[in-house]
Short mmCIF file of C-alpha atoms in Angstrom, two decimals:
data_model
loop_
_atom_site.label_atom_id
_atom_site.label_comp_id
_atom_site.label_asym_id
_atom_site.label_seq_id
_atom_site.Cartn_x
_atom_site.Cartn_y
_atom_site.Cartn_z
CA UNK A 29 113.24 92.14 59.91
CA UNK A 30 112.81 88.88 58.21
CA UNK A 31 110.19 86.61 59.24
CA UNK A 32 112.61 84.68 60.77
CA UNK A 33 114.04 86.77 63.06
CA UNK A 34 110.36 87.80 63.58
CA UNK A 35 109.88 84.45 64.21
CA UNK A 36 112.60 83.90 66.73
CA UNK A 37 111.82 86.78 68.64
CA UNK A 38 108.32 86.18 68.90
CA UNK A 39 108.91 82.65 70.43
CA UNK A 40 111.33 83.99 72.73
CA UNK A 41 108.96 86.23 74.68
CA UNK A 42 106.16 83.68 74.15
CA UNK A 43 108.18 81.46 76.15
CA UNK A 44 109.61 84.06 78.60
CA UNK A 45 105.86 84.82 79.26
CA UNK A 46 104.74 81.47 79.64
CA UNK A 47 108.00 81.55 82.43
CA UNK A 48 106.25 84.40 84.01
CA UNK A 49 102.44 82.84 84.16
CA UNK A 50 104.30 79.26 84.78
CA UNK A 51 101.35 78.37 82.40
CA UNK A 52 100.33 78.82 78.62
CA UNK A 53 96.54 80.00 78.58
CA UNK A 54 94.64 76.87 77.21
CA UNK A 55 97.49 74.62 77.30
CA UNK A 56 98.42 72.02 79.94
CA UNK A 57 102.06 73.38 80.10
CA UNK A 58 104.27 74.04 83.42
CA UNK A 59 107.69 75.80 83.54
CA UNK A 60 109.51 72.93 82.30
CA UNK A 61 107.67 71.94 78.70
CA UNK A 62 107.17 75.61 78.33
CA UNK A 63 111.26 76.22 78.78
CA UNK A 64 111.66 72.81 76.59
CA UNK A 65 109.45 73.72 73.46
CA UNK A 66 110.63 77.11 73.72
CA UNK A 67 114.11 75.53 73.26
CA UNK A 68 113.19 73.08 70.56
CA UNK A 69 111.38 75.97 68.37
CA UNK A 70 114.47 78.56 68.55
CA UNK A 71 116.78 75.06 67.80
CA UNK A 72 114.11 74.74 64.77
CA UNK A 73 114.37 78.61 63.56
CA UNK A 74 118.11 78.48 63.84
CA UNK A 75 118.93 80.87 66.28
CA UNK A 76 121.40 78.48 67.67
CA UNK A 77 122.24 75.27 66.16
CA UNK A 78 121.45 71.59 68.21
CA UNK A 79 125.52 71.30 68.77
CA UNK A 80 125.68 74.30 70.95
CA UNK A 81 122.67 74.45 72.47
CA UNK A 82 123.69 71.18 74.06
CA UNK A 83 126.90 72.99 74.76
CA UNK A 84 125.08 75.98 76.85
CA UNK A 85 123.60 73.28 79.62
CA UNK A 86 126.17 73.91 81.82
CA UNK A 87 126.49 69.90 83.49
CA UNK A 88 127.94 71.27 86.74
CA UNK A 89 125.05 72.57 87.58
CA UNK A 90 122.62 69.70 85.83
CA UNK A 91 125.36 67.48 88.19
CA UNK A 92 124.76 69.19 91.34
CA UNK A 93 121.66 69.53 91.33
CA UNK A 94 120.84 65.98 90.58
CA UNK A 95 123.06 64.53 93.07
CA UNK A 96 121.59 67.17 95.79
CA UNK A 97 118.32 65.44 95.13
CA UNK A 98 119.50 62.26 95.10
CA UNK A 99 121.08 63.15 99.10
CA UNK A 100 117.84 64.72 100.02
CA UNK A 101 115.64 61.35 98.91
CA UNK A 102 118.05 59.44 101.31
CA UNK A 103 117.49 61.50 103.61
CA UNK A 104 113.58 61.57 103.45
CA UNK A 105 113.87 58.08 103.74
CA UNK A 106 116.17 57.65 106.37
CA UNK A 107 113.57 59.66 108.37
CA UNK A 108 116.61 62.37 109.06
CA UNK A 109 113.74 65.39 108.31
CA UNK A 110 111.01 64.00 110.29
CA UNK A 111 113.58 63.20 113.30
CA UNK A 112 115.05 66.65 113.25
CA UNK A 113 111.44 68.40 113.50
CA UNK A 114 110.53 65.83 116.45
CA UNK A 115 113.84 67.09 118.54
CA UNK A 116 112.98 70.98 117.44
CA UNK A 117 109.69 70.19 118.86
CA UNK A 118 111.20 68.70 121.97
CA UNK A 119 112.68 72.22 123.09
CA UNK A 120 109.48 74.16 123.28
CA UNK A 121 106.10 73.96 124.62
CA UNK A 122 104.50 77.40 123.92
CA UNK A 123 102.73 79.16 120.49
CA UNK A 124 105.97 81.47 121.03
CA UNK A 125 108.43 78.46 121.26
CA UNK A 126 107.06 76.68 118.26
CA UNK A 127 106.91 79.80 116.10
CA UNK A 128 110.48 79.90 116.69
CA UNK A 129 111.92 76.34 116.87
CA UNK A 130 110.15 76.26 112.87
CA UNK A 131 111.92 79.16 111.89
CA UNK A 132 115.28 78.47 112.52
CA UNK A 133 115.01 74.83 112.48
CA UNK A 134 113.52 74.84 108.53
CA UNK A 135 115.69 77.97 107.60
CA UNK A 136 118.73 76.22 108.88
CA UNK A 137 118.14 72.87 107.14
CA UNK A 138 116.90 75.08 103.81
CA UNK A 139 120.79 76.06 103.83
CA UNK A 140 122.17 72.90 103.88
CA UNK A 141 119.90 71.15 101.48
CA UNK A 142 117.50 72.17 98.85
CA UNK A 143 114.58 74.26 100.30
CA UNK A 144 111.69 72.98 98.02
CA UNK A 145 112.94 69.73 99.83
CA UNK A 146 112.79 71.30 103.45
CA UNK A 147 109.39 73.36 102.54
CA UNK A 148 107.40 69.57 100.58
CA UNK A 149 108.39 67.66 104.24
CA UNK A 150 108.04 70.51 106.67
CA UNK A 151 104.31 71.66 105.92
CA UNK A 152 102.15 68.49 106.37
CA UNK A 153 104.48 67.60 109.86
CA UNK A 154 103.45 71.36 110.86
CA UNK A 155 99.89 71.03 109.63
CA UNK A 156 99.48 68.09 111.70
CA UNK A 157 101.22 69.26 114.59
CA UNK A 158 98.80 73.06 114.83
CA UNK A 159 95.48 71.19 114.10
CA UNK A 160 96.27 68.55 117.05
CA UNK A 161 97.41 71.59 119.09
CA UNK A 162 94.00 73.63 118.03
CA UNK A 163 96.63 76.46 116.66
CA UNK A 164 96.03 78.53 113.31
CA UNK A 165 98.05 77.14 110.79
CA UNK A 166 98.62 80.09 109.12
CA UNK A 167 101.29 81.93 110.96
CA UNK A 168 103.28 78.62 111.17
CA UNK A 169 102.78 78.01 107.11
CA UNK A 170 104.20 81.15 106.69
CA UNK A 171 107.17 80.79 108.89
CA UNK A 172 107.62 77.66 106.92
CA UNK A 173 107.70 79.69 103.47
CA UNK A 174 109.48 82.42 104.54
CA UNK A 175 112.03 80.40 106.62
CA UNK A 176 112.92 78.16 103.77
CA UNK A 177 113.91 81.17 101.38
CA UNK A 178 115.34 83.32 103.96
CA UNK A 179 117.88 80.46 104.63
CA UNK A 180 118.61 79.17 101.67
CA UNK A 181 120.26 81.98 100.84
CA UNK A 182 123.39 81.55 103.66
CA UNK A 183 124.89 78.59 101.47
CA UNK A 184 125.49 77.45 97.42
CA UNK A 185 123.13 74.56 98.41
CA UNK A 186 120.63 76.11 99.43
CA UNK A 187 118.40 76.43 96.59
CA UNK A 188 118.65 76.62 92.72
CA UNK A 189 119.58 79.74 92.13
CA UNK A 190 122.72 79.34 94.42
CA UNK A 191 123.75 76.59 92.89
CA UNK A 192 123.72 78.26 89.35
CA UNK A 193 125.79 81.34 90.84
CA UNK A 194 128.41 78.87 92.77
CA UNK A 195 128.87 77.24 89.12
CA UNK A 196 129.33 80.50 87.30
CA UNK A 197 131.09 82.48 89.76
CA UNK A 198 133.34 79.78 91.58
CA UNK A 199 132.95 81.52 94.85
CA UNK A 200 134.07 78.50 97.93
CA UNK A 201 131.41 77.06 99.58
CA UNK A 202 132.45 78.93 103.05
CA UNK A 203 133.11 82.05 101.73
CA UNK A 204 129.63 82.68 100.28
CA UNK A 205 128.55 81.12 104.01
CA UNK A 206 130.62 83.94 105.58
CA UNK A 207 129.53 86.52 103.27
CA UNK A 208 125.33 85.70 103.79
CA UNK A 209 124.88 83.85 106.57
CA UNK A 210 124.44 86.81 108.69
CA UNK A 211 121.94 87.83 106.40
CA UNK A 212 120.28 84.73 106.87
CA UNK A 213 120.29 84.50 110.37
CA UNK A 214 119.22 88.20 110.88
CA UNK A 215 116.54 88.08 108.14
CA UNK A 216 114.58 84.81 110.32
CA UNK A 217 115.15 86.94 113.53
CA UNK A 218 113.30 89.79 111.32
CA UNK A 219 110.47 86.99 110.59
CA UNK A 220 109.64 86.20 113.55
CA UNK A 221 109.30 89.38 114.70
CA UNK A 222 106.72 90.55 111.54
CA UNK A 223 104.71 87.17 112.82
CA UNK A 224 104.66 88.52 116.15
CA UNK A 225 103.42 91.70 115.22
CA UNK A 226 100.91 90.68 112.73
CA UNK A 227 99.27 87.36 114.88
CA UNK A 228 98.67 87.98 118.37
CA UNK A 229 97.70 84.31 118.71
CA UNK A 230 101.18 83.11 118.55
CA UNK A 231 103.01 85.45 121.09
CA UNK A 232 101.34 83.34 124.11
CA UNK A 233 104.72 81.56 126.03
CA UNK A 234 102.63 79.48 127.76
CA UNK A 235 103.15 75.86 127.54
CA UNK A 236 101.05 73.57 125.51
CA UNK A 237 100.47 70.41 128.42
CA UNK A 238 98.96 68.65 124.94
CA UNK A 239 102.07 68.87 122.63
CA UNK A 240 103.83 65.95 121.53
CA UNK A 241 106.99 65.78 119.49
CA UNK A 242 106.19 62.57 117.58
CA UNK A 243 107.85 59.68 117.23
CA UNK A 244 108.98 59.62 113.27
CA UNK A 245 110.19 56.39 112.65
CA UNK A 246 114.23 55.43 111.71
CA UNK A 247 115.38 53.60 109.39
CA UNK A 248 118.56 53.15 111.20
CA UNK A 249 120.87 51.42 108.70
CA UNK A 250 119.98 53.82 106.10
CA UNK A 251 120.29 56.55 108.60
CA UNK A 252 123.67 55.94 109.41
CA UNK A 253 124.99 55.25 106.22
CA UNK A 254 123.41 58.78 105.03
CA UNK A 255 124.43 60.57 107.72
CA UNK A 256 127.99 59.72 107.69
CA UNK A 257 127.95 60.58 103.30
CA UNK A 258 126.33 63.53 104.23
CA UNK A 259 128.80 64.81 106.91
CA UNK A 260 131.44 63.97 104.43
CA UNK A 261 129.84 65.74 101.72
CA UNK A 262 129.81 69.37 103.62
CA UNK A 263 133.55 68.25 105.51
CA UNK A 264 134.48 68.20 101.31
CA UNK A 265 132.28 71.80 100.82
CA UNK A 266 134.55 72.90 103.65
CA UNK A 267 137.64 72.12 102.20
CA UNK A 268 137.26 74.06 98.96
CA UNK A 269 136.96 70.68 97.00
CA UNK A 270 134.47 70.74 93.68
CA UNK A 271 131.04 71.21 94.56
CA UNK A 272 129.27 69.16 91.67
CA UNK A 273 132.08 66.59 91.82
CA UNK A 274 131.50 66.00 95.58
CA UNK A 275 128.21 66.13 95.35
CA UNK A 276 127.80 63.44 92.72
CA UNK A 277 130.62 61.34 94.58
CA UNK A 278 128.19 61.35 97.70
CA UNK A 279 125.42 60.57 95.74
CA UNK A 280 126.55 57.27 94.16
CA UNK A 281 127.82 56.17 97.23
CA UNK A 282 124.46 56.51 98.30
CA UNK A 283 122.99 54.94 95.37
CA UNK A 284 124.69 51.59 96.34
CA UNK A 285 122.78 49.51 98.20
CA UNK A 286 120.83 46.76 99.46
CA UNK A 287 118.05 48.79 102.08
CA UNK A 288 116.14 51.14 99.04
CA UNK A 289 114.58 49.95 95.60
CA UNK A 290 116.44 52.27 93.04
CA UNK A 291 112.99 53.18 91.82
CA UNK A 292 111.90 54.78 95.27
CA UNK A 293 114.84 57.38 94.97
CA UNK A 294 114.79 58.04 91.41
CA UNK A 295 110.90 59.21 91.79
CA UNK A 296 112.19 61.76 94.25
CA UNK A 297 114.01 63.52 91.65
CA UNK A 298 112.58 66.75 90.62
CA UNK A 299 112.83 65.74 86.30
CA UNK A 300 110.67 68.44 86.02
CA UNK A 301 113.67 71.10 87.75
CA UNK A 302 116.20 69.55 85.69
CA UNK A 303 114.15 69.83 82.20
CA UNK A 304 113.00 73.78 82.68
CA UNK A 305 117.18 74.34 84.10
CA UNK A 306 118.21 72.88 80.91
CA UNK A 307 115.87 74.80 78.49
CA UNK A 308 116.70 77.94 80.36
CA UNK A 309 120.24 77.97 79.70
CA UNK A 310 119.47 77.56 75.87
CA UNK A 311 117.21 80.71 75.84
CA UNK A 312 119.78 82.18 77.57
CA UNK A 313 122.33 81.47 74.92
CA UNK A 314 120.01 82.43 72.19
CA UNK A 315 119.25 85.65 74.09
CA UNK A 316 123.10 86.35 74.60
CA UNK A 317 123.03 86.01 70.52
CA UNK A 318 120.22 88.30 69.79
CA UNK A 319 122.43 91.23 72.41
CA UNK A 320 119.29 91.22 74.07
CA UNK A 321 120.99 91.40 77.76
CA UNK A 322 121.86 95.37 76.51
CA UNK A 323 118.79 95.89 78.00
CA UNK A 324 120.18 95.07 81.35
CA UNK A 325 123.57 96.72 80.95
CA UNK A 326 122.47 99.82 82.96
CA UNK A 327 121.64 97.60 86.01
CA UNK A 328 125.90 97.10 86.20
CA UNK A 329 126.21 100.92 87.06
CA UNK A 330 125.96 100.74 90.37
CA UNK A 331 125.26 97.72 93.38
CA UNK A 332 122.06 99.25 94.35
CA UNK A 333 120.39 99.32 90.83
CA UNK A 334 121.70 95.96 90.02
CA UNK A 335 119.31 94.74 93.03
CA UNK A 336 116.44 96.08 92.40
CA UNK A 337 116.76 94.41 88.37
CA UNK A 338 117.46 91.50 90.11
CA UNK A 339 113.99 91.52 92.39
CA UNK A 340 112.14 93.13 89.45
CA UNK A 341 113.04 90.06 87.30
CA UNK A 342 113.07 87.44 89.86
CA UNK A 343 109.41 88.28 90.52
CA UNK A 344 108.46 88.99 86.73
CA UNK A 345 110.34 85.76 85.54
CA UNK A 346 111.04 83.92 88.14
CA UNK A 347 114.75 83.58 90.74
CA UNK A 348 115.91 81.01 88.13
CA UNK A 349 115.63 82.31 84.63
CA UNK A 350 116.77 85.82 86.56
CA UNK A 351 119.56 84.42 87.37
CA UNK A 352 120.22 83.26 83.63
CA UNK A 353 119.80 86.23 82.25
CA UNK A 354 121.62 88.38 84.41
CA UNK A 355 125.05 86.59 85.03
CA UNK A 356 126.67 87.06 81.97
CA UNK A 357 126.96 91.02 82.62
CA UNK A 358 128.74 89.94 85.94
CA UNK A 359 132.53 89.64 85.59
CA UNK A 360 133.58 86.36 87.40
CA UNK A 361 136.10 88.01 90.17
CA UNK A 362 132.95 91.12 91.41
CA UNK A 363 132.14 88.99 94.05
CA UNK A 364 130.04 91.59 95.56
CA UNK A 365 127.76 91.49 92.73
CA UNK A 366 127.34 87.76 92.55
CA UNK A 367 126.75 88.03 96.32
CA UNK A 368 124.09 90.69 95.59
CA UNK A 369 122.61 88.56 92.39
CA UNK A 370 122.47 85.31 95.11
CA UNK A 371 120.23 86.77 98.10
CA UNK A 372 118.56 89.63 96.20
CA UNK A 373 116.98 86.58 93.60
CA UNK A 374 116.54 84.40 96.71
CA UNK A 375 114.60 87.14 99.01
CA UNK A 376 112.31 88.52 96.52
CA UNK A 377 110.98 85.37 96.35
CA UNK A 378 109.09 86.27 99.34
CA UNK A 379 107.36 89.32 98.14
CA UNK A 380 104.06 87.55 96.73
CA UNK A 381 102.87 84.26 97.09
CA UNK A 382 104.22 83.07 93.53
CA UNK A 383 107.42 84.41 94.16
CA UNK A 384 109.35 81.22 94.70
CA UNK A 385 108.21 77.06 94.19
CA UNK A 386 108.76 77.14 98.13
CA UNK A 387 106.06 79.29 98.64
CA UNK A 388 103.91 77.51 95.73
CA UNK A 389 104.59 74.25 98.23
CA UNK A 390 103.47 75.22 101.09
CA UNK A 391 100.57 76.54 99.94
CA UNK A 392 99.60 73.63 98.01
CA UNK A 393 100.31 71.13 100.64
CA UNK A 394 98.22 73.19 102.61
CA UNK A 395 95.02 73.04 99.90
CA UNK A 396 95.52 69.51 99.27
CA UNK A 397 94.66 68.95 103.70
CA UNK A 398 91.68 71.62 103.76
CA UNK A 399 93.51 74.72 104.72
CA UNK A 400 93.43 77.88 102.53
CA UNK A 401 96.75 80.36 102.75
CA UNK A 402 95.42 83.32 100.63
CA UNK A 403 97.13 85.90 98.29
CA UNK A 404 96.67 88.77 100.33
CA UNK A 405 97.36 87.26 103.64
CA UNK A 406 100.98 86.15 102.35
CA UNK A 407 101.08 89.60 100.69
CA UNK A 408 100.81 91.34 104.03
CA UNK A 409 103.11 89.46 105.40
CA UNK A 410 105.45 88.89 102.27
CA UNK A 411 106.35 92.60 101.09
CA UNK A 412 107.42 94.16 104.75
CA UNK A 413 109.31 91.18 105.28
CA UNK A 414 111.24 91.35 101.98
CA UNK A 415 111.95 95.09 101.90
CA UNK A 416 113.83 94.52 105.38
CA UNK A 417 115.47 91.66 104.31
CA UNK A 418 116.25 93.47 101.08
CA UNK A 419 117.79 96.30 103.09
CA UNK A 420 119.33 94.53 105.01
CA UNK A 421 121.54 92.82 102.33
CA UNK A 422 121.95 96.20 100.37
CA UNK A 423 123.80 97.28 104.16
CA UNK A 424 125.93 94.37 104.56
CA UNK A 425 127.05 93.58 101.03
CA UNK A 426 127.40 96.97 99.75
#
């Protein structure tokens, strides 16, 4: 081996560590400048030349992904999140009630837009709402985390990951809802029962005289105008019509206007999600080049192998960089696997508290206002709930 090659290979698990840690020991490095100087260096050694490493970003994801943001800023703006958690809220009146209303109302909204998005707006609203109420917060935070991974994975909006997959596979939008939204749907039913069981506290079904829904303001203009893009955008989902071409449509419609400085939205978007997805798919070329995916090879043999490599490297590197690294041994027409490499990367993100940015979120969010969701208490609740999710899939899809 010439130094080199020695060289190339040691920055490549340098940087697939760093991944890992989503830090470099010493260094003030995230995900993103740790995926970027990874790329640069392997760019510098000559494991793939400048030319095609710009070739390997693959824009309809880059384009997707940017205009979901763009959507989901409008949205946060137009008050549309903060409304829709004030009429969940409206329904229910008991620990029980809430419990519930949070689950399906943030994993719903997870699938149709991003669910870091859903998970950054949800937790302070719930935080609020259980220290008015005198509630612990921490069954509710963890509905929130769960929830927001759980359904994400019904739709090719939902989160990241899915988008990468709907790019590479070209499954339509309402197949891939068809094919996981049961999974979705049973997997929060499967929540709220482990929350049940593990915090007597929130089983009471008696009302709470004290709660309030809120009054979260409108911006009605804006409102309108986003809610009539947005319906368009998933009536064009529906119809089999591009995904990152629809998406980017609804977003410039959005972007023209008199109501919103162009500054506000643009501050929104997550430059930091769109840096690390764009140095990933360059290690992933230059891993494709060294034949270093022969590793994963046996992980094609059969559907229930291929899962577990998929939660084994989702939680080792990451759902994203999993994802990466594993689609190029999928043939584009095994929809079954691509089904498989969607929720089994989405659900093991619930395993340990570092599984998924969602959880990393919530938990933050939750520091930042005084309250402390620990390690092992998302542990206890994080690795029944995603081996019966996990099982569950591995039953339906197989």
């Amino acid at each position: 081996m010439t130094f080199q090659q020695f060289a190339i290979y040691g920055v490549l698990a340098l940087t697939y560590l760093g991944l890992a840690l989503g830090y470099i020991p010493g260094l003030r490095m995230n995900r993103a400048t740790i995926a970027l100087v990874g790329s640069a260096f392997l760019i510098a050694l000559g494991a793939v030349k400048l030319p095609e490493a710009w070739q390997a970003i693959d824009a309809n994801t880059i384009v997707f992904l940017l205009s979901m943001m763009v959507i989901n800023a409008n949205l946060t703006y137009a008050g549309f999140f903060g409304r829709s958690l004030s009429i969940l809220l409206s329904i229910t009146r008991s620990p029980l009630g809430l419990l519930i209303a949070l689950t399906f109302g943030s994993g719903i909204l997870s699938a149709l837009f991003l669910n870091d998005t859903i998970a950054l707006i949800f937790t302070p609203l719930t935080l609020g709402l259980t220290q008015a109420l005198g509630l612990n917060p921490i069954p509710y935070l963890l509905a929130i985390a769960g929830a927001t991974n759980i359904g994400s994975v019904a739709t090719l909006s939902g989160n990241p990951q899915n988008i990468l997959i709907g790019s590479f596979s070209g499954i339509p939008y309402l197949d891939f809802l068809f094919a996981l939204a049961p999974v979705a749907l049973i997997g929060l039913v499967i929540q709220i029962g482990l929350l049940w069981l593990l915090y007597p506290d929130v089983r009471s079904t008696q009302p709470c005289q004290e709660l309030v829904a809120g009054n979260h303001r409108i911006y009605k203009p804006l409102f309108n105008k986003t809610l009539v893009i947005t319906t368009g955008l998933l009536i064009a989902f529906a119809m089999g019509l591009p995904l990152a071409e629809s998406t980017l449509v609804a977003a410039s419609l959005l972007l023209i206007t008199r109501r919103i400085k162009p500054q506000r939205i643009l501050q929104r978007i997550d430059w930091n999600l769109l840096v690390m997805f764009s140095g990933l798919f360059i290690l992933t070329r230059v891993t494709e080049k060294l034949n270093l995916l022969q590793l994963f090879t046996h992980a094609v043999n059969s559907s229930a192998s291929f899962l577990s490599v998929t939660v084994v490297l989702s939680n080792l590197i990451s759902n994203v960089p999993a994802v990466l690294l594993l689609h190029p041994l999928i043939p584009k027409d095994n929809t079954q696997y691509w089904l498989l490499l969607a929720a089994g990367s989405t659900l093991a993100g619930n395993l340990t508290l570092f599984g998924s940015v969602a959880n990393l979120i919530v938990v933050e969010a939750a520091t930042n206002l005084g309250y402390k969701l620990t390690f092992w208490e998302h542990l206890r609740f994080g690795v029944p709930l995603t081996l019966c999710t996990l099982f569950l899939t591995y039953l339906w899809i197989h």
